[in-house]
């Protein structure tokens, strides 16, 4: 093939990828438009309703920042007219486009808007201005599970049983909605004021197929998997369990706030790009359960690349320290979650390894799966007011040194269409899909 032929082939691939991306965005926009027309026919979106839905940041009093990441920040706000307290996620359009995250945020907005699921954080509003996208969600005052893991260091098996059971029901619920989360980790699991969990951060949910961790190549992961080096690959490997736990308590939170994030909860088949289905979420459940019991995630390393290398060589690096008393049932469940996909529990295709088998595992003997949300949770956050942020990290004044302030670039006019029909107001939406018939006792 000549150089010119090769160049033309490369151009075809580039155009094809670009076309695919824009096609998915167009489909999302058409879906929104169709949904809006349906609501108008049903008499929901009256002219007055549409005027009311034209929200802006000026409709909210910003109280403080309760989260910060690569694409923006999460603010605690109060809506001026209704006095409703919300967590408002603010995302920089330009940064989202630069990192090809548009489909991710649309996925999150669509899932939150069109579900009526007790295990998912409620989306109340979504809107935009020239520079940013906003998602206004219910404020869950218990903070994230990572905060509680750092505070408690380890959970008892009884506490682990409760929260892993709730996590299993939450994951089952999104699978019933035909979604795979792909990014389950403690900082994406929030606790409400009663100590029960809800899932958030659905940006990586399929059917949008971008890589969840793009800092490593498929070739790097395949080479790492074939590496038969027996010894430690970083300084973390030489630490005791207690030393790993203390180190993770300091370094883990830093990693989660970095622009790279932590890949430590991602399944090996996802990193190896082998093709995956719902099974990858059950691996993540296993990693979180391991962290609850042992005090750190099983493939903790001193940098994200080495973490990925440990995950794809999990048979070499997965260990169960014996300086802590762990029941045989707990260890057995971990071994049936942190394993190859053809043996992993939670299978959608093989009922002998399906979700019901997880629920019937001896670790959950005597557990009542149907009334879990009405039970007393192991941790009940001490909340003094609707603005109490005791269980969130301090980030200082809203906007100061934040990505939102530091980003001065504007979205080009020819890119504005990619953010069409982003606005949403929950009170005007009567089309949400309810899961009441699927989970009648989990309100």
GROMACS .gro file of C-alpha atoms in nm:
model
  443
    1UNK     CA    1   0.000   0.000   0.000
    2UNK     CA    2   0.135   0.345  -0.089
    3UNK     CA    3   0.177   0.624   0.164
    4UNK     CA    4  -0.114   0.806   0.007
    5UNK     CA    5  -0.334   0.496   0.037
    6UNK     CA    6  -0.234   0.454   0.399
    7UNK     CA    7  -0.308   0.819   0.467
    8UNK     CA    8  -0.649   0.789   0.304
    9UNK     CA    9  -0.728   0.478   0.512
   10UNK     CA   10  -0.631   0.662   0.829
   11UNK     CA   11  -0.852   0.954   0.729
   12UNK     CA   12  -1.145   0.717   0.674
   13UNK     CA   13  -1.105   0.577   1.025
   14UNK     CA   14  -1.087   0.926   1.175
   15UNK     CA   15  -1.397   1.041   0.990
   16UNK     CA   16  -1.578   0.722   1.087
   17UNK     CA   17  -1.498   0.769   1.458
   18UNK     CA   18  -1.602   1.135   1.445
   19UNK     CA   19  -1.922   1.045   1.262
   20UNK     CA   20  -2.004   0.776   1.517
   21UNK     CA   21  -1.953   1.017   1.805
   22UNK     CA   22  -2.172   1.285   1.648
   23UNK     CA   23  -2.430   1.023   1.552
   24UNK     CA   24  -2.464   0.915   1.917
   25UNK     CA   25  -2.501   1.277   2.026
   26UNK     CA   26  -2.763   1.335   1.755
   27UNK     CA   27  -2.956   1.028   1.872
   28UNK     CA   28  -2.951   1.157   2.229
   29UNK     CA   29  -3.080   1.497   2.113
   30UNK     CA   30  -3.358   1.341   1.901
   31UNK     CA   31  -3.455   1.119   2.193
   32UNK     CA   32  -3.483   1.426   2.413
   33UNK     CA   33  -3.683   1.610   2.150
   34UNK     CA   34  -3.920   1.319   2.103
   35UNK     CA   35  -3.962   1.287   2.478
   36UNK     CA   36  -4.044   1.658   2.503
   37UNK     CA   37  -4.307   1.631   2.227
   38UNK     CA   38  -4.466   1.338   2.409
   39UNK     CA   39  -4.486   1.539   2.731
   40UNK     CA   40  -4.645   1.832   2.546
   41UNK     CA   41  -4.908   1.596   2.400
   42UNK     CA   42  -4.980   1.476   2.753
   43UNK     CA   43  -5.029   1.836   2.864
   44UNK     CA   44  -4.724   1.835   3.093
   45UNK     CA   45  -4.496   2.090   2.930
   46UNK     CA   46  -4.719   2.394   2.910
   47UNK     CA   47  -4.577   2.731   2.807
   48UNK     CA   48  -4.565   2.832   3.173
   49UNK     CA   49  -4.380   2.511   3.261
   50UNK     CA   50  -4.126   2.573   2.988
   51UNK     CA   51  -4.064   2.925   3.112
   52UNK     CA   52  -4.018   2.794   3.465
   53UNK     CA   53  -3.763   2.541   3.342
   54UNK     CA   54  -3.527   2.814   3.218
   55UNK     CA   55  -3.297   2.786   3.518
   56UNK     CA   56  -2.963   2.953   3.575
   57UNK     CA   57  -2.704   2.960   3.851
   58UNK     CA   58  -2.862   3.287   3.965
   59UNK     CA   59  -3.165   3.085   4.085
   60UNK     CA   60  -2.950   2.932   4.359
   61UNK     CA   61  -2.758   3.055   4.661
   62UNK     CA   62  -2.416   2.888   4.656
   63UNK     CA   63  -2.316   2.790   5.008
   64UNK     CA   64  -1.990   2.596   4.975
   65UNK     CA   65  -1.795   2.347   4.762
   66UNK     CA   66  -1.831   1.986   4.877
   67UNK     CA   67  -1.644   1.813   4.592
   68UNK     CA   68  -1.393   1.892   4.320
   69UNK     CA   69  -1.260   1.703   4.020
   70UNK     CA   70  -1.096   1.730   3.678
   71UNK     CA   71  -1.404   1.875   3.504
   72UNK     CA   72  -1.551   2.103   3.768
   73UNK     CA   73  -1.689   2.095   4.120
   74UNK     CA   74  -1.989   2.000   4.332
   75UNK     CA   75  -2.149   2.280   4.533
   76UNK     CA   76  -2.399   2.280   4.815
   77UNK     CA   77  -2.674   2.521   4.705
   78UNK     CA   78  -3.019   2.635   4.812
   79UNK     CA   79  -3.282   2.715   4.549
   80UNK     CA   80  -3.401   3.070   4.613
   81UNK     CA   81  -3.773   3.024   4.552
   82UNK     CA   82  -3.837   2.681   4.706
   83UNK     CA   83  -3.552   2.685   4.965
   84UNK     CA   84  -3.466   2.333   4.846
   85UNK     CA   85  -3.111   2.224   4.939
   86UNK     CA   86  -2.924   2.046   4.659
   87UNK     CA   87  -2.584   1.920   4.552
   88UNK     CA   88  -2.512   2.105   4.226
   89UNK     CA   89  -2.254   1.948   3.998
   90UNK     CA   90  -2.091   2.209   3.775
   91UNK     CA   91  -1.904   2.080   3.468
   92UNK     CA   92  -1.688   2.287   3.233
   93UNK     CA   93  -1.806   2.241   2.874
   94UNK     CA   94  -1.467   2.306   2.717
   95UNK     CA   95  -1.294   2.053   2.942
   96UNK     CA   96  -1.568   1.798   2.877
   97UNK     CA   97  -1.520   1.837   2.501
   98UNK     CA   98  -1.142   1.827   2.525
   99UNK     CA   99  -1.154   1.494   2.711
  100UNK     CA  100  -1.443   1.358   2.498
  101UNK     CA  101  -1.677   1.342   2.796
  102UNK     CA  102  -1.993   1.478   2.633
  103UNK     CA  103  -2.150   1.136   2.592
  104UNK     CA  104  -2.055   1.053   2.951
  105UNK     CA  105  -2.240   1.349   3.098
  106UNK     CA  106  -2.538   1.288   2.870
  107UNK     CA  107  -2.544   0.926   2.991
  108UNK     CA  108  -2.543   1.040   3.352
  109UNK     CA  109  -2.811   1.302   3.294
  110UNK     CA  110  -3.035   1.055   3.107
  111UNK     CA  111  -3.004   0.778   3.365
  112UNK     CA  112  -3.070   1.011   3.657
  113UNK     CA  113  -3.359   1.185   3.479
  114UNK     CA  114  -3.543   0.883   3.344
  115UNK     CA  115  -3.529   0.647   3.641
  116UNK     CA  116  -3.735   0.622   3.955
  117UNK     CA  117  -3.499   0.402   4.151
  118UNK     CA  118  -3.454   0.410   4.531
  119UNK     CA  119  -3.090   0.307   4.487
  120UNK     CA  120  -2.998   0.600   4.258
  121UNK     CA  121  -2.945   0.963   4.355
  122UNK     CA  122  -3.239   1.180   4.245
  123UNK     CA  123  -3.177   1.437   3.972
  124UNK     CA  124  -3.400   1.741   4.033
  125UNK     CA  125  -3.271   1.982   3.766
  126UNK     CA  126  -3.026   2.004   3.479
  127UNK     CA  127  -2.944   2.324   3.292
  128UNK     CA  128  -2.654   2.509   3.129
  129UNK     CA  129  -2.499   2.844   3.052
  130UNK     CA  130  -2.238   2.944   2.794
  131UNK     CA  131  -1.952   2.778   2.980
  132UNK     CA  132  -2.091   2.509   3.208
  133UNK     CA  133  -2.337   2.222   3.247
  134UNK     CA  134  -2.521   2.182   3.579
  135UNK     CA  135  -2.679   1.879   3.744
  136UNK     CA  136  -2.886   1.960   4.053
  137UNK     CA  137  -2.922   1.646   4.267
  138UNK     CA  138  -3.058   1.556   4.606
  139UNK     CA  139  -2.806   1.630   4.881
  140UNK     CA  140  -2.716   1.310   5.069
  141UNK     CA  141  -2.568   1.427   5.398
  142UNK     CA  142  -2.394   1.106   5.497
  143UNK     CA  143  -2.109   1.171   5.254
  144UNK     CA  144  -1.948   0.899   5.045
  145UNK     CA  145  -1.848   0.549   5.148
  146UNK     CA  146  -1.478   0.636   5.110
  147UNK     CA  147  -1.516   0.890   5.393
  148UNK     CA  148  -1.657   0.618   5.621
  149UNK     CA  149  -1.388   0.368   5.520
  150UNK     CA  150  -1.118   0.620   5.607
  151UNK     CA  151  -1.290   0.709   5.934
  152UNK     CA  152  -1.350   0.347   6.047
  153UNK     CA  153  -1.039   0.193   5.879
  154UNK     CA  154  -1.212  -0.147   5.862
  155UNK     CA  155  -1.573  -0.260   5.891
  156UNK     CA  156  -1.687  -0.552   6.099
  157UNK     CA  157  -1.828  -0.844   5.902
  158UNK     CA  158  -2.177  -0.750   6.021
  159UNK     CA  159  -2.132  -0.394   5.889
  160UNK     CA  160  -1.979  -0.529   5.568
  161UNK     CA  161  -2.270  -0.770   5.521
  162UNK     CA  162  -2.523  -0.487   5.544
  163UNK     CA  163  -2.351  -0.247   5.306
  164UNK     CA  164  -2.247  -0.512   5.052
  165UNK     CA  165  -2.607  -0.642   5.053
  166UNK     CA  166  -2.734  -0.290   4.979
  167UNK     CA  167  -2.467  -0.251   4.710
  168UNK     CA  168  -2.572  -0.583   4.552
  169UNK     CA  169  -2.935  -0.465   4.538
  170UNK     CA  170  -2.827  -0.129   4.393
  171UNK     CA  171  -2.616  -0.295   4.122
  172UNK     CA  172  -2.897  -0.540   4.046
  173UNK     CA  173  -3.135  -0.246   4.000
  174UNK     CA  174  -2.918  -0.070   3.739
  175UNK     CA  175  -2.863  -0.400   3.557
  176UNK     CA  176  -3.242  -0.438   3.540
  177UNK     CA  177  -3.242  -0.099   3.369
  178UNK     CA  178  -3.002  -0.254   3.111
  179UNK     CA  179  -2.703  -0.051   3.225
  180UNK     CA  180  -2.356  -0.150   3.340
  181UNK     CA  181  -2.205   0.102   3.581
  182UNK     CA  182  -1.833   0.026   3.511
  183UNK     CA  183  -1.713   0.282   3.767
  184UNK     CA  184  -1.828   0.145   4.102
  185UNK     CA  185  -1.601   0.263   4.383
  186UNK     CA  186  -1.649   0.395   4.736
  187UNK     CA  187  -1.657   0.762   4.636
  188UNK     CA  188  -1.948   0.689   4.397
  189UNK     CA  189  -2.154   0.536   4.678
  190UNK     CA  190  -2.329   0.797   4.895
  191UNK     CA  191  -2.502   0.758   5.232
  192UNK     CA  192  -2.827   0.935   5.310
  193UNK     CA  193  -2.909   1.086   5.649
  194UNK     CA  194  -3.025   0.742   5.772
  195UNK     CA  195  -2.705   0.569   5.663
  196UNK     CA  196  -2.845   0.385   5.358
  197UNK     CA  197  -2.664   0.392   5.025
  198UNK     CA  198  -2.742   0.541   4.685
  199UNK     CA  199  -2.530   0.524   4.369
  200UNK     CA  200  -2.407   0.827   4.180
  201UNK     CA  201  -2.166   0.919   3.898
  202UNK     CA  202  -2.312   0.728   3.604
  203UNK     CA  203  -2.095   0.892   3.338
  204UNK     CA  204  -1.930   0.565   3.235
  205UNK     CA  205  -2.248   0.358   3.211
  206UNK     CA  206  -2.286   0.159   2.891
  207UNK     CA  207  -2.416   0.186   2.616
  208UNK     CA  208  -2.151   0.459   2.578
  209UNK     CA  209  -1.836   0.258   2.513
  210UNK     CA  210  -1.542   0.492   2.576
  211UNK     CA  211  -1.261   0.344   2.785
  212UNK     CA  212  -1.311   0.401   3.159
  213UNK     CA  213  -0.937   0.437   3.212
  214UNK     CA  214  -0.754   0.573   2.910
  215UNK     CA  215  -0.408   0.628   3.060
  216UNK     CA  216  -0.295   0.276   2.975
  217UNK     CA  217  -0.296   0.108   2.636
  218UNK     CA  218  -0.435  -0.233   2.551
  219UNK     CA  219  -0.084  -0.344   2.453
  220UNK     CA  220   0.059  -0.233   2.790
  221UNK     CA  221  -0.203  -0.435   2.974
  222UNK     CA  222  -0.146  -0.747   2.762
  223UNK     CA  223   0.230  -0.723   2.823
  224UNK     CA  224   0.169  -0.681   3.196
  225UNK     CA  225  -0.060  -0.986   3.200
  226UNK     CA  226   0.211  -1.199   3.034
  227UNK     CA  227   0.480  -1.080   3.275
  228UNK     CA  228   0.579  -1.372   3.499
  229UNK     CA  229   0.786  -1.165   3.745
  230UNK     CA  230   0.728  -1.322   4.086
  231UNK     CA  231   0.850  -1.051   4.323
  232UNK     CA  232   0.702  -0.715   4.426
  233UNK     CA  233   0.662  -0.447   4.158
  234UNK     CA  234   0.645  -0.147   4.393
  235UNK     CA  235   0.716  -0.045   4.753
  236UNK     CA  236   0.354  -0.111   4.857
  237UNK     CA  237   0.405  -0.486   4.807
  238UNK     CA  238   0.660  -0.495   5.090
  239UNK     CA  239   0.427  -0.328   5.342
  240UNK     CA  240   0.230  -0.514   5.607
  241UNK     CA  241  -0.149  -0.506   5.601
  242UNK     CA  242  -0.158  -0.237   5.871
  243UNK     CA  243   0.103  -0.029   5.685
  244UNK     CA  244  -0.094  -0.061   5.361
  245UNK     CA  245  -0.411   0.044   5.543
  246UNK     CA  246  -0.243   0.357   5.688
  247UNK     CA  247  -0.082   0.444   5.355
  248UNK     CA  248  -0.411   0.401   5.165
  249UNK     CA  249  -0.590   0.620   5.417
  250UNK     CA  250  -0.358   0.908   5.317
  251UNK     CA  251  -0.286   0.837   4.950
  252UNK     CA  252  -0.622   0.693   4.844
  253UNK     CA  253  -0.815   1.016   4.886
  254UNK     CA  254  -0.544   1.213   4.703
  255UNK     CA  255  -0.564   0.970   4.412
  256UNK     CA  256  -0.941   0.999   4.389
  257UNK     CA  257  -0.918   1.379   4.362
  258UNK     CA  258  -0.644   1.368   4.097
  259UNK     CA  259  -0.717   1.415   3.726
  260UNK     CA  260  -0.623   1.052   3.667
  261UNK     CA  261  -0.834   0.899   3.942
  262UNK     CA  262  -0.798   0.549   4.080
  263UNK     CA  263  -0.838   0.248   3.850
  264UNK     CA  264  -0.818   0.010   4.148
  265UNK     CA  265  -1.184  -0.098   4.125
  266UNK     CA  266  -1.194  -0.170   3.749
  267UNK     CA  267  -1.227  -0.533   3.635
  268UNK     CA  268  -0.934  -0.692   3.445
  269UNK     CA  269  -1.145  -0.767   3.137
  270UNK     CA  270  -1.227  -0.396   3.108
  271UNK     CA  271  -0.859  -0.297   3.125
  272UNK     CA  272  -0.769  -0.570   2.875
  273UNK     CA  273  -1.054  -0.455   2.647
  274UNK     CA  274  -1.166  -0.815   2.606
  275UNK     CA  275  -1.533  -0.728   2.587
  276UNK     CA  276  -1.743  -0.736   2.899
  277UNK     CA  277  -2.097  -0.730   3.026
  278UNK     CA  278  -2.259  -0.701   3.367
  279UNK     CA  279  -1.990  -0.922   3.524
  280UNK     CA  280  -1.745  -0.632   3.553
  281UNK     CA  281  -1.963  -0.462   3.816
  282UNK     CA  282  -1.953  -0.772   4.038
  283UNK     CA  283  -1.572  -0.762   4.034
  284UNK     CA  284  -1.594  -0.403   4.162
  285UNK     CA  285  -1.832  -0.516   4.439
  286UNK     CA  286  -1.568  -0.771   4.539
  287UNK     CA  287  -1.294  -0.506   4.551
  288UNK     CA  288  -1.511  -0.281   4.771
  289UNK     CA  289  -1.596  -0.572   5.003
  290UNK     CA  290  -1.225  -0.657   5.032
  291UNK     CA  291  -1.149  -0.295   5.125
  292UNK     CA  292  -1.419  -0.295   5.393
  293UNK     CA  293  -1.271  -0.606   5.556
  294UNK     CA  294  -0.896  -0.552   5.511
  295UNK     CA  295  -0.871  -0.172   5.513
  296UNK     CA  296  -0.736  -0.113   5.159
  297UNK     CA  297  -0.822  -0.227   4.805
  298UNK     CA  298  -0.652  -0.554   4.703
  299UNK     CA  299  -0.450  -0.410   4.414
  300UNK     CA  300  -0.334  -0.090   4.582
  301UNK     CA  301  -0.006   0.035   4.431
  302UNK     CA  302   0.199   0.355   4.449
  303UNK     CA  303   0.083   0.472   4.104
  304UNK     CA  304  -0.220   0.404   3.881
  305UNK     CA  305  -0.026   0.220   3.609
  306UNK     CA  306   0.112  -0.031   3.858
  307UNK     CA  307  -0.240  -0.074   3.998
  308UNK     CA  308  -0.359  -0.169   3.650
  309UNK     CA  309  -0.068  -0.411   3.613
  310UNK     CA  310  -0.163  -0.578   3.942
  311UNK     CA  311  -0.528  -0.607   3.837
  312UNK     CA  312  -0.453  -0.787   3.509
  313UNK     CA  313  -0.217  -1.017   3.704
  314UNK     CA  314  -0.464  -1.056   3.987
  315UNK     CA  315  -0.389  -1.425   4.039
  316UNK     CA  316  -0.038  -1.330   4.146
  317UNK     CA  317  -0.125  -1.024   4.355
  318UNK     CA  318  -0.455  -1.113   4.524
  319UNK     CA  319  -0.379  -1.216   4.883
  320UNK     CA  320  -0.574  -1.262   5.203
  321UNK     CA  321  -0.363  -1.145   5.503
  322UNK     CA  322  -0.387  -1.372   5.805
  323UNK     CA  323  -0.325  -1.107   6.073
  324UNK     CA  324  -0.697  -1.030   6.085
  325UNK     CA  325  -0.980  -1.270   6.165
  326UNK     CA  326  -1.192  -1.316   5.851
  327UNK     CA  327  -1.459  -1.582   5.829
  328UNK     CA  328  -1.438  -1.862   5.574
  329UNK     CA  329  -1.772  -1.748   5.428
  330UNK     CA  330  -1.648  -1.391   5.372
  331UNK     CA  331  -1.329  -1.514   5.208
  332UNK     CA  332  -1.523  -1.759   4.990
  333UNK     CA  333  -1.753  -1.484   4.862
  334UNK     CA  334  -1.453  -1.263   4.783
  335UNK     CA  335  -1.291  -1.549   4.590
  336UNK     CA  336  -1.609  -1.593   4.385
  337UNK     CA  337  -1.626  -1.222   4.297
  338UNK     CA  338  -1.254  -1.158   4.239
  339UNK     CA  339  -1.202  -1.428   3.978
  340UNK     CA  340  -1.228  -1.501   3.605
  341UNK     CA  341  -1.559  -1.408   3.442
  342UNK     CA  342  -1.651  -1.772   3.371
  343UNK     CA  343  -1.645  -1.844   3.745
  344UNK     CA  344  -1.761  -1.508   3.882
  345UNK     CA  345  -2.093  -1.484   4.066
  346UNK     CA  346  -2.357  -1.246   3.929
  347UNK     CA  347  -2.369  -1.390   3.576
  348UNK     CA  348  -2.666  -1.286   3.362
  349UNK     CA  349  -2.635  -1.593   3.139
  350UNK     CA  350  -2.551  -1.875   3.379
  351UNK     CA  351  -2.818  -1.904   3.648
  352UNK     CA  352  -2.591  -2.135   3.849
  353UNK     CA  353  -2.378  -1.824   3.911
  354UNK     CA  354  -2.654  -1.561   3.896
  355UNK     CA  355  -2.759  -1.285   4.134
  356UNK     CA  356  -2.978  -1.525   4.332
  357UNK     CA  357  -2.673  -1.740   4.406
  358UNK     CA  358  -2.498  -1.435   4.554
  359UNK     CA  359  -2.799  -1.367   4.775
  360UNK     CA  360  -2.805  -1.730   4.888
  361UNK     CA  361  -2.433  -1.737   4.968
  362UNK     CA  362  -2.360  -1.851   5.329
  363UNK     CA  363  -2.211  -1.506   5.404
  364UNK     CA  364  -2.569  -1.371   5.388
  365UNK     CA  365  -2.736  -1.648   5.589
  366UNK     CA  366  -3.039  -1.507   5.772
  367UNK     CA  367  -3.025  -1.171   5.591
  368UNK     CA  368  -3.364  -1.023   5.495
  369UNK     CA  369  -3.318  -0.884   5.144
  370UNK     CA  370  -3.670  -0.740   5.118
  371UNK     CA  371  -3.672  -0.499   5.413
  372UNK     CA  372  -3.312  -0.382   5.408
  373UNK     CA  373  -3.393  -0.015   5.345
  374UNK     CA  374  -3.627  -0.002   5.643
  375UNK     CA  375  -3.365  -0.150   5.878
  376UNK     CA  376  -3.136   0.045   6.107
  377UNK     CA  377  -2.812   0.102   5.915
  378UNK     CA  378  -2.476   0.032   6.086
  379UNK     CA  379  -2.375   0.397   6.054
  380UNK     CA  380  -2.620   0.679   6.119
  381UNK     CA  381  -2.465   1.014   6.024
  382UNK     CA  382  -2.489   1.282   6.292
  383UNK     CA  383  -2.670   1.560   6.103
  384UNK     CA  384  -2.762   1.884   6.279
  385UNK     CA  385  -2.930   2.077   5.993
  386UNK     CA  386  -3.015   2.052   5.623
  387UNK     CA  387  -2.689   2.237   5.548
  388UNK     CA  388  -2.466   2.014   5.764
  389UNK     CA  389  -2.156   1.906   5.564
  390UNK     CA  390  -1.970   1.734   5.848
  391UNK     CA  391  -1.920   1.422   5.636
  392UNK     CA  392  -1.766   1.603   5.339
  393UNK     CA  393  -1.410   1.726   5.287
  394UNK     CA  394  -1.335   2.099   5.300
  395UNK     CA  395  -1.267   2.269   4.966
  396UNK     CA  396  -1.281   2.636   5.064
  397UNK     CA  397  -1.471   2.916   4.892
  398UNK     CA  398  -1.682   2.828   4.587
  399UNK     CA  399  -1.496   2.898   4.266
  400UNK     CA  400  -1.159   2.996   4.418
  401UNK     CA  401  -0.875   2.806   4.244
  402UNK     CA  402  -1.136   2.577   4.089
  403UNK     CA  403  -1.123   2.442   3.733
  404UNK     CA  404  -1.430   2.658   3.657
  405UNK     CA  405  -1.242   2.979   3.735
  406UNK     CA  406  -0.913   2.868   3.585
  407UNK     CA  407  -1.069   2.772   3.249
  408UNK     CA  408  -1.106   3.086   3.035
  409UNK     CA  409  -1.170   2.920   2.698
  410UNK     CA  410  -1.516   2.932   2.544
  411UNK     CA  411  -1.714   2.668   2.359
  412UNK     CA  412  -1.705   2.729   1.985
  413UNK     CA  413  -2.034   2.824   1.818
  414UNK     CA  414  -2.023   2.516   1.594
  415UNK     CA  415  -2.008   2.296   1.906
  416UNK     CA  416  -2.312   2.441   2.081
  417UNK     CA  417  -2.545   2.180   1.924
  418UNK     CA  418  -2.375   1.908   2.126
  419UNK     CA  419  -2.537   2.050   2.440
  420UNK     CA  420  -2.888   2.086   2.295
  421UNK     CA  421  -3.187   1.982   2.512
  422UNK     CA  422  -2.989   1.939   2.831
  423UNK     CA  423  -3.248   2.118   3.050
  424UNK     CA  424  -3.458   1.907   3.285
  425UNK     CA  425  -3.699   1.979   3.572
  426UNK     CA  426  -3.811   1.674   3.770
  427UNK     CA  427  -4.145   1.815   3.887
  428UNK     CA  428  -4.255   1.850   3.523
  429UNK     CA  429  -4.151   1.498   3.420
  430UNK     CA  430  -4.426   1.236   3.441
  431UNK     CA  431  -4.249   0.989   3.214
  432UNK     CA  432  -3.993   0.853   3.460
  433UNK     CA  433  -3.953   0.478   3.466
  434UNK     CA  434  -4.050   0.334   3.802
  435UNK     CA  435  -3.896   0.023   3.951
  436UNK     CA  436  -4.170  -0.013   4.212
  437UNK     CA  437  -4.294  -0.339   4.062
  438UNK     CA  438  -3.941  -0.480   4.063
  439UNK     CA  439  -3.842  -0.362   4.411
  440UNK     CA  440  -4.174  -0.315   4.596
  441UNK     CA  441  -4.024  -0.323   4.946
  442UNK     CA  442  -3.714  -0.111   4.892
  443UNK     CA  443  -3.842   0.244   4.932
   0.00000   0.00000   0.00000
